[in-house]
Structures are given as structure tokens and as C-alpha cells.
CSV table of C-alpha atoms in Angstrom, one decimal:
chain,number,residue,atom,x,y,z
A,1,MET,CA,-39.3,22.8,-21.2
A,2,ALA,CA,-38.7,26.0,-23.3
A,3,ALA,CA,-35.6,28.0,-22.4
A,4,ASN,CA,-35.8,31.8,-22.5
A,5,THR,CA,-34.4,32.1,-26.0
A,6,GLN,CA,-36.3,34.9,-27.6
A,7,ASP,CA,-37.9,38.1,-26.3
A,8,VAL,CA,-41.5,38.6,-27.3
A,9,ILE,CA,-44.1,40.8,-28.8
A,10,MET,CA,-47.3,40.5,-26.8
A,11,LEU,CA,-50.6,41.2,-28.3
A,12,PHE,CA,-53.2,42.0,-25.7
A,13,GLY,CA,-56.9,42.6,-26.5
A,14,ASP,CA,-60.2,41.1,-27.4
A,15,SER,CA,-61.4,39.0,-30.3
A,16,LEU,CA,-59.8,41.3,-32.8
A,17,THR,CA,-56.5,40.3,-31.3
A,18,GLN,CA,-57.5,36.6,-30.8
A,19,GLY,CA,-58.3,36.4,-34.5
A,20,GLY,CA,-54.9,37.7,-35.4
A,21,TRP,CA,-53.6,34.2,-35.8
A,22,GLU,CA,-55.9,33.7,-38.9
A,23,PRO,CA,-54.0,33.5,-42.2
A,24,LEU,CA,-53.0,37.1,-43.0
A,25,GLY,CA,-54.1,38.2,-39.5
A,26,PHE,CA,-51.8,40.7,-37.8
A,27,ALA,CA,-50.3,38.1,-35.4
A,28,GLN,CA,-49.4,35.8,-38.3
A,29,ARG,CA,-47.9,38.7,-40.3
A,30,LEU,CA,-45.8,39.8,-37.2
A,31,ALA,CA,-44.7,36.2,-36.5
A,32,SER,CA,-43.6,35.8,-40.0
A,33,ALA,CA,-41.7,39.1,-40.1
A,34,TYR,CA,-40.1,38.5,-36.7
A,35,VAL,CA,-39.3,34.8,-37.1
A,36,ARG,CA,-35.9,33.9,-35.4
A,37,LYS,CA,-35.9,37.3,-33.7
A,38,LEU,CA,-38.9,37.8,-31.4
A,39,ASP,CA,-41.7,35.4,-30.5
A,40,VAL,CA,-45.3,36.6,-30.9
A,41,ILE,CA,-47.6,35.8,-28.0
A,42,ASN,CA,-51.3,36.2,-28.6
A,43,ARG,CA,-53.2,37.3,-25.5
A,44,GLY,CA,-56.4,38.1,-27.3
A,45,LEU,CA,-59.6,37.2,-25.4
A,46,SER,CA,-62.8,37.1,-27.4
A,47,GLY,CA,-65.6,39.2,-25.9
A,48,TYR,CA,-63.5,40.8,-23.1
A,49,GLN,CA,-63.5,44.5,-22.2
A,50,THR,CA,-61.2,46.6,-20.1
A,51,ASP,CA,-62.7,46.0,-16.7
A,52,TRP,CA,-61.9,42.4,-17.2
A,53,ALA,CA,-58.5,43.1,-18.9
A,54,ILE,CA,-57.0,44.5,-15.7
A,55,PRO,CA,-57.0,41.3,-13.7
A,56,VAL,CA,-55.9,39.4,-16.8
A,57,LEU,CA,-52.9,41.7,-17.4
A,58,GLU,CA,-51.9,41.2,-13.8
A,59,GLN,CA,-51.4,37.5,-14.6
A,60,ILE,CA,-49.8,37.7,-18.1
A,61,ILE,CA,-47.0,40.1,-17.4
A,62,ALA,CA,-44.4,39.4,-14.8
A,63,LYS,CA,-43.8,41.4,-11.6
A,64,GLN,CA,-40.4,43.1,-11.2
A,65,HIS,CA,-38.9,40.3,-9.0
A,66,GLU,CA,-39.9,37.7,-11.5
A,67,GLN,CA,-38.6,39.5,-14.6
A,68,HIS,CA,-35.1,38.1,-14.7
A,69,HIS,CA,-36.5,34.6,-15.4
A,70,VAL,CA,-38.8,35.5,-18.2
A,71,PRO,CA,-38.7,36.9,-21.8
A,72,THR,CA,-38.7,40.7,-22.1
A,73,VAL,CA,-41.8,42.0,-23.7
A,74,GLN,CA,-40.1,44.3,-26.3
A,75,LEU,CA,-43.5,45.4,-27.7
A,76,LEU,CA,-47.0,45.3,-26.2
A,77,THR,CA,-50.1,46.1,-28.2
A,78,ILE,CA,-53.2,47.0,-26.2
A,79,TRP,CA,-56.4,46.8,-28.3
A,80,TYR,CA,-59.7,47.2,-26.6
A,81,GLY,CA,-62.9,49.1,-27.2
A,82,ALA,CA,-64.9,47.0,-29.6
A,83,ASN,CA,-66.8,45.3,-26.7
A,84,ASP,CA,-66.5,48.2,-24.2
A,85,ALA,CA,-68.6,50.1,-26.7
A,86,ALA,CA,-71.4,47.5,-26.7
A,87,PRO,CA,-74.6,49.4,-25.7
A,88,LEU,CA,-76.4,48.7,-22.4
A,89,PRO,CA,-77.7,46.3,-21.2
A,90,SER,CA,-74.8,44.2,-22.6
A,91,PRO,CA,-72.6,43.0,-19.7
A,92,GLN,CA,-69.7,43.9,-22.0
A,93,HIS,CA,-70.5,47.6,-21.8
A,94,VAL,CA,-68.0,49.8,-20.0
A,95,PRO,CA,-68.8,53.6,-19.7
A,96,ARG,CA,-66.6,55.7,-21.9
A,97,ASP,CA,-64.9,57.5,-19.1
A,98,GLN,CA,-64.2,54.3,-17.3
A,99,PHE,CA,-62.9,52.7,-20.5
A,100,LYS,CA,-60.4,55.5,-20.9
A,101,ALA,CA,-59.4,55.3,-17.2
A,102,ASN,CA,-58.9,51.5,-17.6
A,103,LEU,CA,-56.7,52.0,-20.6
A,104,ILE,CA,-54.5,54.5,-18.7
A,105,HIS,CA,-54.4,52.0,-15.8
A,106,LEU,CA,-53.2,49.2,-18.2
A,107,VAL,CA,-50.5,51.5,-19.6
A,108,ASP,CA,-49.4,52.7,-16.1
A,109,MET,CA,-49.1,49.1,-14.9
A,110,VAL,CA,-46.2,48.8,-17.3
A,111,LYS,CA,-44.9,52.3,-17.4
A,112,SER,CA,-45.1,53.6,-13.9
A,113,PRO,CA,-41.9,53.2,-11.9
A,114,THR,CA,-44.1,52.6,-8.8
A,115,SER,CA,-46.0,49.7,-10.4
A,116,ALA,CA,-45.2,46.1,-9.3
A,117,TYR,CA,-45.2,45.3,-13.0
A,118,TYR,CA,-43.0,48.2,-14.1
A,119,SER,CA,-41.1,47.1,-17.2
A,120,PRO,CA,-39.0,50.0,-18.5
A,121,HIS,CA,-38.0,48.1,-21.7
A,122,THR,CA,-41.5,47.4,-22.8
A,123,ARG,CA,-42.7,49.6,-25.7
A,124,ILE,CA,-46.5,50.0,-26.0
A,125,ILE,CA,-48.8,50.7,-28.9
A,126,LEU,CA,-52.5,51.5,-28.3
A,127,ILE,CA,-54.8,50.5,-31.1
A,128,THR,CA,-58.3,52.0,-31.8
A,129,PRO,CA,-61.2,49.6,-32.5
A,130,PRO,CA,-62.3,49.6,-36.2
A,131,PRO,CA,-65.5,51.2,-37.3
A,132,VAL,CA,-68.4,48.9,-36.9
A,133,ASN,CA,-70.7,48.3,-40.0
A,134,THR,CA,-74.1,48.1,-38.3
A,135,HIS,CA,-75.6,47.0,-41.6
A,136,GLN,CA,-73.6,43.8,-41.1
A,137,TRP,CA,-73.6,43.7,-37.2
A,138,PRO,CA,-76.7,45.3,-35.8
A,139,GLY,CA,-75.8,44.8,-32.1
A,140,ARG,CA,-73.4,47.8,-32.1
A,141,ASP,CA,-73.7,51.5,-32.6
A,142,PHE,CA,-71.5,53.2,-35.2
A,143,ASP,CA,-71.1,56.5,-33.4
A,144,GLN,CA,-70.6,54.9,-30.0
A,145,THR,CA,-67.6,52.9,-31.3
A,146,ARG,CA,-66.3,56.1,-32.9
A,147,LEU,CA,-66.4,57.8,-29.5
A,148,TYR,CA,-64.5,54.8,-27.9
A,149,ALA,CA,-61.9,55.1,-30.6
A,150,GLU,CA,-61.5,58.8,-29.7
A,151,ALA,CA,-61.1,57.7,-26.0
A,152,VAL,CA,-58.2,55.4,-27.0
A,153,LYS,CA,-56.5,58.4,-28.7
A,154,GLU,CA,-57.1,60.6,-25.6
A,155,ALA,CA,-55.6,57.8,-23.4
A,156,GLY,CA,-52.6,57.7,-25.8
A,157,HIS,CA,-52.0,61.4,-25.7
A,158,GLN,CA,-52.3,61.5,-21.9
A,159,THR,CA,-49.8,58.7,-21.4
A,160,GLY,CA,-47.5,59.5,-24.3
A,161,VAL,CA,-48.1,56.1,-25.9
A,162,PRO,CA,-48.3,56.1,-29.7
A,163,ILE,CA,-51.6,55.1,-31.3
A,164,ALA,CA,-52.3,52.8,-34.3
A,165,ASP,CA,-55.5,54.6,-35.3
A,166,VAL,CA,-57.2,51.7,-37.1
A,167,TRP,CA,-60.6,53.3,-36.8
A,168,THR,CA,-59.5,56.3,-38.9
A,169,GLU,CA,-57.4,54.4,-41.3
A,170,ILE,CA,-60.2,52.0,-42.2
A,171,TRP,CA,-62.8,54.8,-42.3
A,172,GLU,CA,-60.6,56.8,-44.7
A,173,ALA,CA,-59.8,53.7,-46.8
A,174,ALA,CA,-63.6,53.1,-47.0
A,175,GLY,CA,-64.2,56.6,-48.3
A,176,ARG,CA,-66.0,57.5,-45.1
A,177,ASP,CA,-68.9,55.3,-46.0
A,178,GLU,CA,-70.1,52.8,-43.3
A,179,ARG,CA,-71.3,50.2,-45.8
A,180,ALA,CA,-68.0,50.4,-47.7
A,181,CYS,CA,-66.3,49.3,-44.5
A,182,GLU,CA,-67.3,45.8,-45.4
A,183,GLU,CA,-64.2,45.6,-47.6
A,184,PHE,CA,-62.2,45.4,-44.4
A,185,LEU,CA,-64.7,43.6,-42.1
A,186,SER,CA,-65.7,39.9,-42.2
A,187,ASP,CA,-69.0,40.4,-40.3
A,188,GLY,CA,-69.3,44.1,-39.5
A,189,LEU,CA,-67.3,43.8,-36.3
A,190,HIS,CA,-64.2,41.6,-37.0
A,191,LEU,CA,-61.5,42.2,-39.5
A,192,ASN,CA,-60.7,40.3,-42.7
A,193,ALA,CA,-57.3,40.0,-44.3
A,194,ALA,CA,-57.6,43.5,-45.8
A,195,GLY,CA,-58.5,44.9,-42.4
A,196,TYR,CA,-55.6,43.2,-40.7
A,197,GLU,CA,-53.2,44.5,-43.4
A,198,ILE,CA,-54.1,48.0,-42.3
A,199,VAL,CA,-53.4,47.0,-38.7
A,200,PHE,CA,-50.1,45.4,-39.5
A,201,ASN,CA,-48.9,48.3,-41.6
A,202,SER,CA,-50.0,50.8,-38.9
A,203,ILE,CA,-48.1,49.0,-36.2
A,204,MET,CA,-45.0,48.7,-38.4
A,205,LYS,CA,-45.1,52.4,-39.3
A,206,ILE,CA,-45.1,53.3,-35.6
A,207,VAL,CA,-42.3,50.9,-35.0
A,208,ALA,CA,-40.3,52.4,-37.8
A,209,ASP,CA,-40.9,56.0,-36.5
A,210,LYS,CA,-40.9,55.6,-32.7
A,211,TYR,CA,-39.2,52.3,-31.9
A,212,PRO,CA,-36.8,51.8,-34.9
A,213,GLU,CA,-34.4,49.7,-32.9
A,214,ILE,CA,-36.9,46.8,-32.9
A,215,HIS,CA,-37.9,47.0,-36.5
A,216,HIS,CA,-37.6,43.5,-37.8
A,217,GLU,CA,-35.2,44.7,-40.5
A,218,LYS,CA,-32.9,46.1,-37.9
A,219,LEU,CA,-32.8,42.9,-35.7
A,220,GLN,CA,-30.4,40.0,-36.2
A,221,THR,CA,-31.4,36.4,-36.0
A,222,ILE,CA,-30.8,34.8,-32.6
A,223,PHE,CA,-28.8,32.0,-34.4
A,224,VAL,CA,-26.6,32.9,-37.3
A,225,PRO,CA,-27.7,32.4,-40.9
A,226,TRP,CA,-26.6,28.9,-42.0
A,227,SER,CA,-24.0,30.3,-44.4
A,228,GLU,CA,-22.2,31.8,-41.4
A,229,VAL,CA,-21.9,28.5,-39.5
A,230,ASN,CA,-18.3,27.6,-39.1
A,231,VAL,CA,-18.3,24.2,-40.8
A,232,ASP,CA,-15.0,23.1,-39.2
A,233,ASP,CA,-16.2,24.0,-35.7
A,234,PRO,CA,-20.0,24.5,-35.8
A,235,ARG,CA,-20.4,24.9,-32.0
A,236,SER,CA,-18.2,27.9,-31.9
A,237,SER,CA,-20.5,29.8,-34.3
A,238,LEU,CA,-23.8,28.6,-32.8
A,239,ALA,CA,-24.1,30.5,-29.6
A,240,LYS,CA,-27.3,32.4,-29.2
A,241,ARG,CA,-26.9,36.1,-30.0
A,242,PRO,CA,-28.9,39.2,-28.9
A,243,THR,CA,-31.4,40.1,-31.5
A,244,ILE,CA,-31.3,43.9,-30.8
A,245,VAL,CA,-28.1,45.4,-32.2
A,246,TRP,CA,-27.5,48.8,-30.7
A,247,LEU,CA,-25.7,50.9,-33.1
A,248,GLY,CA,-25.1,53.8,-30.7
B,1,MET,CA,-42.0,41.1,-19.2
B,2,ALA,CA,-44.1,38.1,-20.1
B,3,ALA,CA,-45.3,35.9,-17.3
B,4,ASN,CA,-45.3,32.2,-17.7
B,5,THR,CA,-49.0,32.0,-18.6
B,6,GLN,CA,-49.3,29.3,-21.3
B,7,ASP,CA,-47.4,26.2,-22.0
B,8,VAL,CA,-46.0,25.8,-25.5
B,9,ILE,CA,-45.8,23.8,-28.6
B,10,MET,CA,-42.2,24.1,-29.9
B,11,LEU,CA,-41.5,23.5,-33.6
B,12,PHE,CA,-37.8,22.7,-34.1
B,13,GLY,CA,-36.4,22.2,-37.6
B,14,ASP,CA,-35.0,23.9,-40.7
B,15,SER,CA,-36.6,26.2,-43.3
B,16,LEU,CA,-39.7,24.0,-43.6
B,17,THR,CA,-40.4,24.8,-40.0
B,18,GLN,CA,-39.3,28.4,-40.2
B,19,GLY,CA,-41.7,28.9,-43.1
B,20,GLY,CA,-44.5,27.5,-41.0
B,21,TRP,CA,-45.5,31.1,-40.0
B,22,GLU,CA,-46.6,31.8,-43.6
B,23,PRO,CA,-50.4,32.2,-44.1
B,24,LEU,CA,-51.7,28.6,-44.0
B,25,GLY,CA,-48.4,27.3,-42.8
B,26,PHE,CA,-48.4,24.6,-40.1
B,27,ALA,CA,-47.3,27.0,-37.4
B,28,GLN,CA,-50.1,29.5,-38.2
B,29,ARG,CA,-52.6,26.6,-38.3
B,30,LEU,CA,-51.4,25.3,-34.9
B,31,ALA,CA,-51.4,28.8,-33.4
B,32,SER,CA,-54.9,29.4,-34.5
B,33,ALA,CA,-56.2,26.1,-33.3
B,34,TYR,CA,-54.4,26.4,-29.9
B,35,VAL,CA,-55.1,30.1,-29.3
B,36,ARG,CA,-55.7,30.9,-25.6
B,37,LYS,CA,-54.5,27.3,-24.8
B,38,LEU,CA,-50.9,26.8,-25.8
B,39,ASP,CA,-48.4,29.2,-27.4
B,40,VAL,CA,-46.6,28.1,-30.6
B,41,ILE,CA,-42.9,28.8,-30.6
B,42,ASN,CA,-41.2,28.5,-34.0
B,43,ARG,CA,-37.6,27.4,-33.7
B,44,GLY,CA,-37.1,26.7,-37.4
B,45,LEU,CA,-33.6,27.6,-38.8
B,46,SER,CA,-33.4,27.9,-42.6
B,47,GLY,CA,-30.5,25.8,-44.0
B,48,TYR,CA,-29.7,24.0,-40.8
B,49,GLN,CA,-29.0,20.3,-40.5
B,50,THR,CA,-28.8,18.0,-37.5
B,51,ASP,CA,-25.1,18.4,-36.7
B,52,TRP,CA,-25.9,22.1,-36.1
B,53,ALA,CA,-29.2,21.3,-34.5
B,54,ILE,CA,-27.7,19.7,-31.4
B,55,PRO,CA,-25.9,22.8,-30.0
B,56,VAL,CA,-29.0,24.8,-30.8
B,57,LEU,CA,-31.4,22.5,-29.0
B,58,GLU,CA,-29.1,22.8,-25.9
B,59,GLN,CA,-29.9,26.5,-25.9
B,60,ILE,CA,-33.6,26.5,-26.7
B,61,ILE,CA,-34.8,23.9,-24.1
B,62,ALA,CA,-34.3,24.3,-20.4
B,63,LYS,CA,-32.1,22.2,-18.1
B,64,GLN,CA,-33.9,20.4,-15.3
B,65,HIS,CA,-32.9,22.9,-12.6
B,66,GLU,CA,-34.3,25.8,-14.8
B,67,GLN,CA,-37.6,24.1,-15.7
B,68,HIS,CA,-39.8,25.4,-12.8
B,69,HIS,CA,-39.3,29.0,-14.1
B,70,VAL,CA,-40.3,28.3,-17.8
B,71,PRO,CA,-43.2,27.1,-19.8
B,72,THR,CA,-43.5,23.4,-20.3
B,73,VAL,CA,-43.1,22.2,-23.8
B,74,GLN,CA,-46.2,20.0,-24.1
B,75,LEU,CA,-45.4,19.1,-27.7
B,76,LEU,CA,-42.1,19.2,-29.6
B,77,THR,CA,-41.9,18.6,-33.3
B,78,ILE,CA,-38.4,17.7,-34.8
B,79,TRP,CA,-38.2,18.1,-38.5
B,80,TYR,CA,-34.9,17.7,-40.2
B,81,GLY,CA,-33.5,16.0,-43.3
B,82,ALA,CA,-34.1,18.3,-46.2
B,83,ASN,CA,-30.7,19.8,-45.8
B,84,ASP,CA,-28.9,16.8,-44.3
B,85,ALA,CA,-29.7,15.1,-47.6
B,86,ALA,CA,-28.0,17.7,-49.7
B,87,PRO,CA,-25.3,15.9,-51.8
B,88,LEU,CA,-21.6,16.5,-51.1
B,89,PRO,CA,-19.7,18.9,-51.4
B,90,SER,CA,-22.5,20.9,-49.8
B,91,PRO,CA,-21.5,21.9,-46.2
B,92,GLN,CA,-25.1,21.0,-45.3
B,93,HIS,CA,-24.6,17.3,-46.0
B,94,VAL,CA,-24.7,14.9,-43.1
B,95,PRO,CA,-24.1,11.2,-43.8
B,96,ARG,CA,-27.3,9.2,-43.4
B,97,ASP,CA,-26.1,7.1,-40.5
B,98,GLN,CA,-24.9,10.3,-38.7
B,99,PHE,CA,-28.2,12.0,-39.5
B,100,LYS,CA,-30.1,9.1,-37.9
B,101,ALA,CA,-27.8,9.1,-34.8
B,102,ASN,CA,-28.2,12.9,-34.5
B,103,LEU,CA,-32.1,12.5,-34.5
B,104,ILE,CA,-31.8,9.8,-31.8
B,105,HIS,CA,-29.5,12.1,-29.8
B,106,LEU,CA,-32.0,15.0,-30.1
B,107,VAL,CA,-34.9,12.8,-28.8
B,108,ASP,CA,-32.7,11.3,-26.0
B,109,MET,CA,-31.8,14.8,-24.8
B,110,VAL,CA,-35.5,15.2,-23.9
B,111,LYS,CA,-36.5,11.6,-23.2
B,112,SER,CA,-33.6,10.1,-21.3
B,113,PRO,CA,-33.8,10.4,-17.5
B,114,THR,CA,-30.0,10.9,-17.4
B,115,SER,CA,-30.1,13.9,-19.7
B,116,ALA,CA,-29.6,17.4,-18.2
B,117,TYR,CA,-32.5,18.4,-20.4
B,118,TYR,CA,-34.8,15.5,-19.4
B,119,SER,CA,-38.4,16.7,-19.7
B,120,PRO,CA,-40.8,13.8,-18.9
B,121,HIS,CA,-43.9,15.8,-19.9
B,122,THR,CA,-42.7,16.8,-23.4
B,123,ARG,CA,-44.4,14.7,-26.1
B,124,ILE,CA,-42.3,14.4,-29.3
B,125,ILE,CA,-43.3,14.0,-33.0
B,126,LEU,CA,-40.6,13.3,-35.6
B,127,ILE,CA,-41.5,14.6,-39.1
B,128,THR,CA,-40.0,13.2,-42.4
B,129,PRO,CA,-38.8,15.7,-45.0
B,130,PRO,CA,-41.1,16.0,-48.1
B,131,PRO,CA,-40.1,14.5,-51.4
B,132,VAL,CA,-38.0,16.8,-53.5
B,133,ASN,CA,-39.1,17.7,-57.0
B,134,THR,CA,-35.7,17.9,-58.8
B,135,HIS,CA,-37.4,19.3,-61.9
B,136,GLN,CA,-38.1,22.4,-59.7
B,137,TRP,CA,-35.0,22.2,-57.4
B,138,PRO,CA,-32.1,20.6,-59.2
B,139,GLY,CA,-29.7,20.9,-56.2
B,140,ARG,CA,-31.2,17.9,-54.4
B,141,ASP,CA,-31.5,14.2,-55.3
B,142,PHE,CA,-34.9,12.5,-55.1
B,143,ASP,CA,-33.8,9.1,-53.9
B,144,GLN,CA,-31.3,10.6,-51.4
B,145,THR,CA,-34.1,12.5,-49.7
B,146,ARG,CA,-36.3,9.4,-49.7
B,147,LEU,CA,-33.5,7.5,-47.9
B,148,TYR,CA,-33.3,10.3,-45.3
B,149,ALA,CA,-37.0,10.1,-44.8
B,150,GLU,CA,-36.6,6.4,-44.1
B,151,ALA,CA,-33.9,7.3,-41.6
B,152,VAL,CA,-36.4,9.5,-39.7
B,153,LYS,CA,-38.8,6.5,-39.5
B,154,GLU,CA,-36.0,4.2,-38.2
B,155,ALA,CA,-35.1,6.8,-35.6
B,156,GLY,CA,-38.7,7.0,-34.6
B,157,HIS,CA,-39.1,3.3,-34.3
B,158,GLN,CA,-35.9,3.0,-32.3
B,159,THR,CA,-36.9,5.7,-29.8
B,160,GLY,CA,-40.7,4.9,-29.7
B,161,VAL,CA,-41.5,8.4,-31.0
B,162,PRO,CA,-44.4,8.7,-33.4
B,163,ILE,CA,-43.7,9.9,-37.0
B,164,ALA,CA,-45.6,12.3,-39.2
B,165,ASP,CA,-44.6,10.7,-42.5
B,166,VAL,CA,-44.9,13.8,-44.7
B,167,TRP,CA,-42.7,12.2,-47.3
B,168,THR,CA,-45.1,9.3,-47.9
B,169,GLU,CA,-48.3,11.3,-47.5
B,170,ILE,CA,-47.2,13.8,-50.1
B,171,TRP,CA,-45.9,11.1,-52.4
B,172,GLU,CA,-49.1,9.2,-52.2
B,173,ALA,CA,-51.2,12.4,-52.7
B,174,ALA,CA,-49.1,13.2,-55.8
B,175,GLY,CA,-49.9,9.7,-57.2
B,176,ARG,CA,-46.3,8.6,-56.8
B,177,ASP,CA,-45.2,11.1,-59.5
B,178,GLU,CA,-42.3,13.4,-58.8
B,179,ARG,CA,-43.5,16.1,-61.1
B,180,ALA,CA,-46.9,16.0,-59.6
B,181,CYS,CA,-45.4,16.9,-56.2
B,182,GLU,CA,-45.4,20.5,-57.4
B,183,GLU,CA,-49.0,20.6,-56.2
B,184,PHE,CA,-47.6,20.6,-52.7
B,185,LEU,CA,-44.2,22.3,-53.1
B,186,SER,CA,-43.6,26.0,-53.8
B,187,ASP,CA,-40.2,25.6,-55.4
B,188,GLY,CA,-39.5,21.8,-55.4
B,189,LEU,CA,-38.1,21.8,-51.8
B,190,HIS,CA,-40.4,24.0,-49.7
B,191,LEU,CA,-44.1,23.5,-49.0
B,192,ASN,CA,-47.0,25.6,-50.2
B,193,ALA,CA,-50.3,25.8,-48.3
B,194,ALA,CA,-51.5,22.4,-49.7
B,195,GLY,CA,-48.3,20.8,-48.4
B,196,TYR,CA,-48.6,22.4,-45.0
B,197,GLU,CA,-52.2,21.2,-44.8
B,198,ILE,CA,-50.9,17.7,-45.0
B,199,VAL,CA,-48.3,18.4,-42.3
B,200,PHE,CA,-50.9,20.0,-40.0
B,201,ASN,CA,-53.4,17.1,-40.5
B,202,SER,CA,-50.7,14.5,-39.9
B,203,ILE,CA,-49.6,16.2,-36.6
B,204,MET,CA,-53.2,16.5,-35.5
B,205,LYS,CA,-53.9,12.9,-36.3
B,206,ILE,CA,-51.0,11.8,-34.2
B,207,VAL,CA,-52.1,14.0,-31.4
B,208,ALA,CA,-55.6,12.6,-31.5
B,209,ASP,CA,-54.3,9.0,-31.5
B,210,LYS,CA,-51.3,9.2,-29.2
B,211,TYR,CA,-51.6,12.4,-27.2
B,212,PRO,CA,-55.3,13.0,-27.0
B,213,GLU,CA,-55.1,14.9,-23.7
B,214,ILE,CA,-53.4,17.8,-25.6
B,215,HIS,CA,-55.8,17.9,-28.6
B,216,HIS,CA,-56.9,21.5,-28.9
B,217,GLU,CA,-60.6,20.4,-28.7
B,218,LYS,CA,-59.8,18.7,-25.3
B,219,LEU,CA,-58.1,21.8,-23.8
B,220,GLN,CA,-59.9,24.6,-22.0
B,221,THR,CA,-58.9,28.2,-22.5
B,222,ILE,CA,-56.6,29.6,-19.8
B,223,PHE,CA,-59.0,32.4,-19.1
B,224,VAL,CA,-62.8,31.6,-19.1
B,225,PRO,CA,-65.0,32.4,-22.1
B,226,TRP,CA,-66.4,35.9,-21.7
B,227,SER,CA,-69.9,34.6,-21.2
B,228,GLU,CA,-68.7,32.9,-18.0
B,229,VAL,CA,-67.2,36.0,-16.4
B,230,ASN,CA,-69.0,36.8,-13.2
B,231,VAL,CA,-70.3,40.3,-14.0
B,232,ASP,CA,-70.9,41.3,-10.4
B,233,ASP,CA,-67.4,40.2,-9.3
B,234,PRO,CA,-65.2,39.8,-12.4
B,235,ARG,CA,-62.0,39.2,-10.6
B,236,SER,CA,-63.3,36.1,-8.9
B,237,SER,CA,-63.8,34.4,-12.3
B,238,LEU,CA,-60.7,35.7,-14.0
B,239,ALA,CA,-58.0,33.5,-12.4
B,240,LYS,CA,-55.8,31.7,-14.8
B,241,ARG,CA,-56.8,28.0,-15.2
B,242,PRO,CA,-54.8,25.0,-16.3
B,243,THR,CA,-55.5,24.2,-20.0
B,244,ILE,CA,-55.1,20.4,-19.7
B,245,VAL,CA,-58.1,18.9,-18.0
B,246,TRP,CA,-57.3,15.4,-16.9
B,247,LEU,CA,-60.5,13.4,-17.1
B,248,GLY,CA,-59.2,10.2,-15.4
């Protein structure tokens, strides 16, 4: 059984999150940057949208009375919209207003002191879906996805949660040209390594600006670097340490 | 806070394990293969050897009375030797007999019914250190590391734990030529993507042969594929499921 040794970064979302474990995906990059400091937990569910995300989140984060047994989620990314924006009659479709309300509900589950899942130490980042290249993926609508990316930003502003605006960053990097988005998309909907690099950098910029105490460069390893092991009495130097070092 | 949603694969070792989160490293490959089924927890500690590993393992796996609160370690890889084999006067050096005894102690901590850490459901794989290319990394001795790889195999035979014999697999793939090992080593000691491919394949072959019930192709996702969500009553179909499906 695994003891509760490291706190975690939880990545919650759809296939864009699930695919984050690919080589050079954003989960892999985060896991590499945070090795020995925070574990990365991928809770990406391909094809899911926010109506379905709510009952899932209720099962993947702990209620208040369970929290002392489990790792703290130091950072939670919430990344939906790519499927919510699917046009009707797709069962994935969620109306834009409902999508925005669902995002706010997901945030409030963690942030609201009256929520059973209230977790005051969990920092949240909302991520916008990337632009869709309908030349590559005809089943989506370019402007529809843009409007859902806008809804993520509105939900972020309304809840005070910072936004990794992947839609705009990729759109600008592609010179505001839908076809040129293929540089960042493997199939018109999902990201390739260049796309995930934008996601990773955007997350790390927010962490540096808003949540600097959990930047990987500010954390210490749970177990000391090997050069600091007391060779004459190893056990004395090998006690687990907190990774977050509060400097005041 | 993170609820106890998925069981885990724990990777315990030195820098060869810590580096497993690199793109195409064995941790990344396992995390990708097991996404939505088992979480991969990297407990690799660069520079560590088995004398130091014992007090660490005591803190990263749960004692029996704590186990009902925490994820089950369905698979534990133990991969040491690269540093134990460092020649004296390196403080990393562990005599070969002590190294072997330490490995057996680590296995017994999990496997022995009298151990406080006894975890009958945890499957273990021991991994041999790769051959060292002393043309690339002069601080190690080729034959010394070979003898430590042999010690891992002896510990495996003595405890009945299967062995991913990375030393032999890389040695054979390199045509039994020390210089040719550079195809699999980034710096003479650590693995590159080709080296980690051998590690991943060796682990998955053992899983297929010895522990087929946890092969990723035999596991079901914790949450149903999106096409199986009941659109008219989503919550009814979105309860967490066990990932291991016992067929008989």
C-alpha cells in the first residue's frame, strides 16, 4: 500500500488532459518538473463534458472529513469545453450557459466554505480549449469552440480563478490562421508536443505569478539530495520533509 | 484533497527510476498505458543506494493498520544497484553481500506476513542495473556493476520475485560490446529512450506472464468510456468501478 508521502497536482478534464501522459504532454512535463516534490494525478476522461464531470469530481476529491487521510491537492487544473462545444445532436453537447454554470459549480465545490468538498489549500487553474482546425476535424465548429473558450474566461473572472488561455495562445502563435493551427494540433482537436508545450508554459507562468510558493524551483525534495545523507547515521537524515518551504 | 480513486504502480529506485518521467522514460510509458486505470507514483531518488532505501521504504508504503485509507500498490518495481556498485571510497558503495541482503529485506518488508508493512496484494518486480559504459562514465567499473546485477537475480530467486534483467537485455542488444551500450545510455550510466524502451517491455512481459490480471489491456477504466454514459441519467452510469476485472 502507498503511504501518503507526497501531495499532488490533479489534472481534471477530457481527452486533452488524458493525452497529457504522452511524451512531451503537459502531464509528463509536470511530472518531470515536480519529481520527488509533488505527484501528478491524471484525471482526464476522453469524450467527457461538464455535465458528466460533476459526478466524477464528487468521487475524485475527498470530502472534508476524509481529508486528513489523503494527499492534499496543491494544484487542480480544470480543462473542459472541447466536447461541450460539440454541435447538436451530439450527446456531448452542453449549452454554453450551462457549460459556464457547470465550470463555476466545479470551482465552488472546492472553493466554497459551505461545500462538503471544501479544500482551502487547493489552488485552481482553469484552461480554455484550444482552437479547433475544422479542416482537420470537420465534426466541430471553429466559432463555437471560441465561444466556449470565452465562457471559460468568464467563469474564471466570476470565481477569481486564473485562466490558462490556451485558445488565445495557440491562436496567436498560429498567426490567427485556422489552418496554421495544425502546427499545434495532431488531428485538428487534440494537441501535439508543440501544443502541450504552450499548455505547460502557460500553467507554469500562472504558478510563478499567482502561486509562487508551489513553483517546482521553490520546493524542496521530500527526501534529501543524496549528497546530504549523513553517511555515518543515514536514518537521521532520511526523514520525510515538507516540500513547501514557507519563507514568510 | 485527492480521494482514493485509483490504485497505483509504485516505482522505487535511484536516478534510473527518477529519470523515468522523461519523455519515453519507463514511468511515462507506464502512465500512458495505465491512464484511467492505475496511477504511476515515481519514488526514484537520484544517487541513493539500498542502505538508504530501507528507511525510505518505511515511509513511502503504509503499515497494515493504515492500509484501508490508502491506494493499494498493485505493482512495485525495486531498482537499485547502479550506485551500490560505485567503487570505494564513494559513500554510495554498498558491499555486494550487503546489497543483496538489503534487496531481500526490501522484498520481505512487503511480502512477509510478520512485517508491519505486509501487503499481500502487492506484486513486486526486481530490476537489474544496466551495464555501465566506462568509456562514457569513468567513475564506475563494468564488472562490478555486472556482479551487482547478478546479486539482484540471486535476491529474486531467493524470494521468488520475478526479475526484469535489464543488464542482460541491454548487453545482448548491444552485441556484448561495452562501447555499443551507448545506443541505450545517455551518459554511460543513465538510460536514453531506447534503454527505457527495453525496461518498459521487460516489465510488461513479466506482467503478461506472471501478473496478467493487472496487464493494462485486461483492466477496465475506473469511469466508463464516454460512449457508455447514460445520456438521459448520466449520474447512474458514472459511479467509479474497480479496474481489475476478475474473470475466474
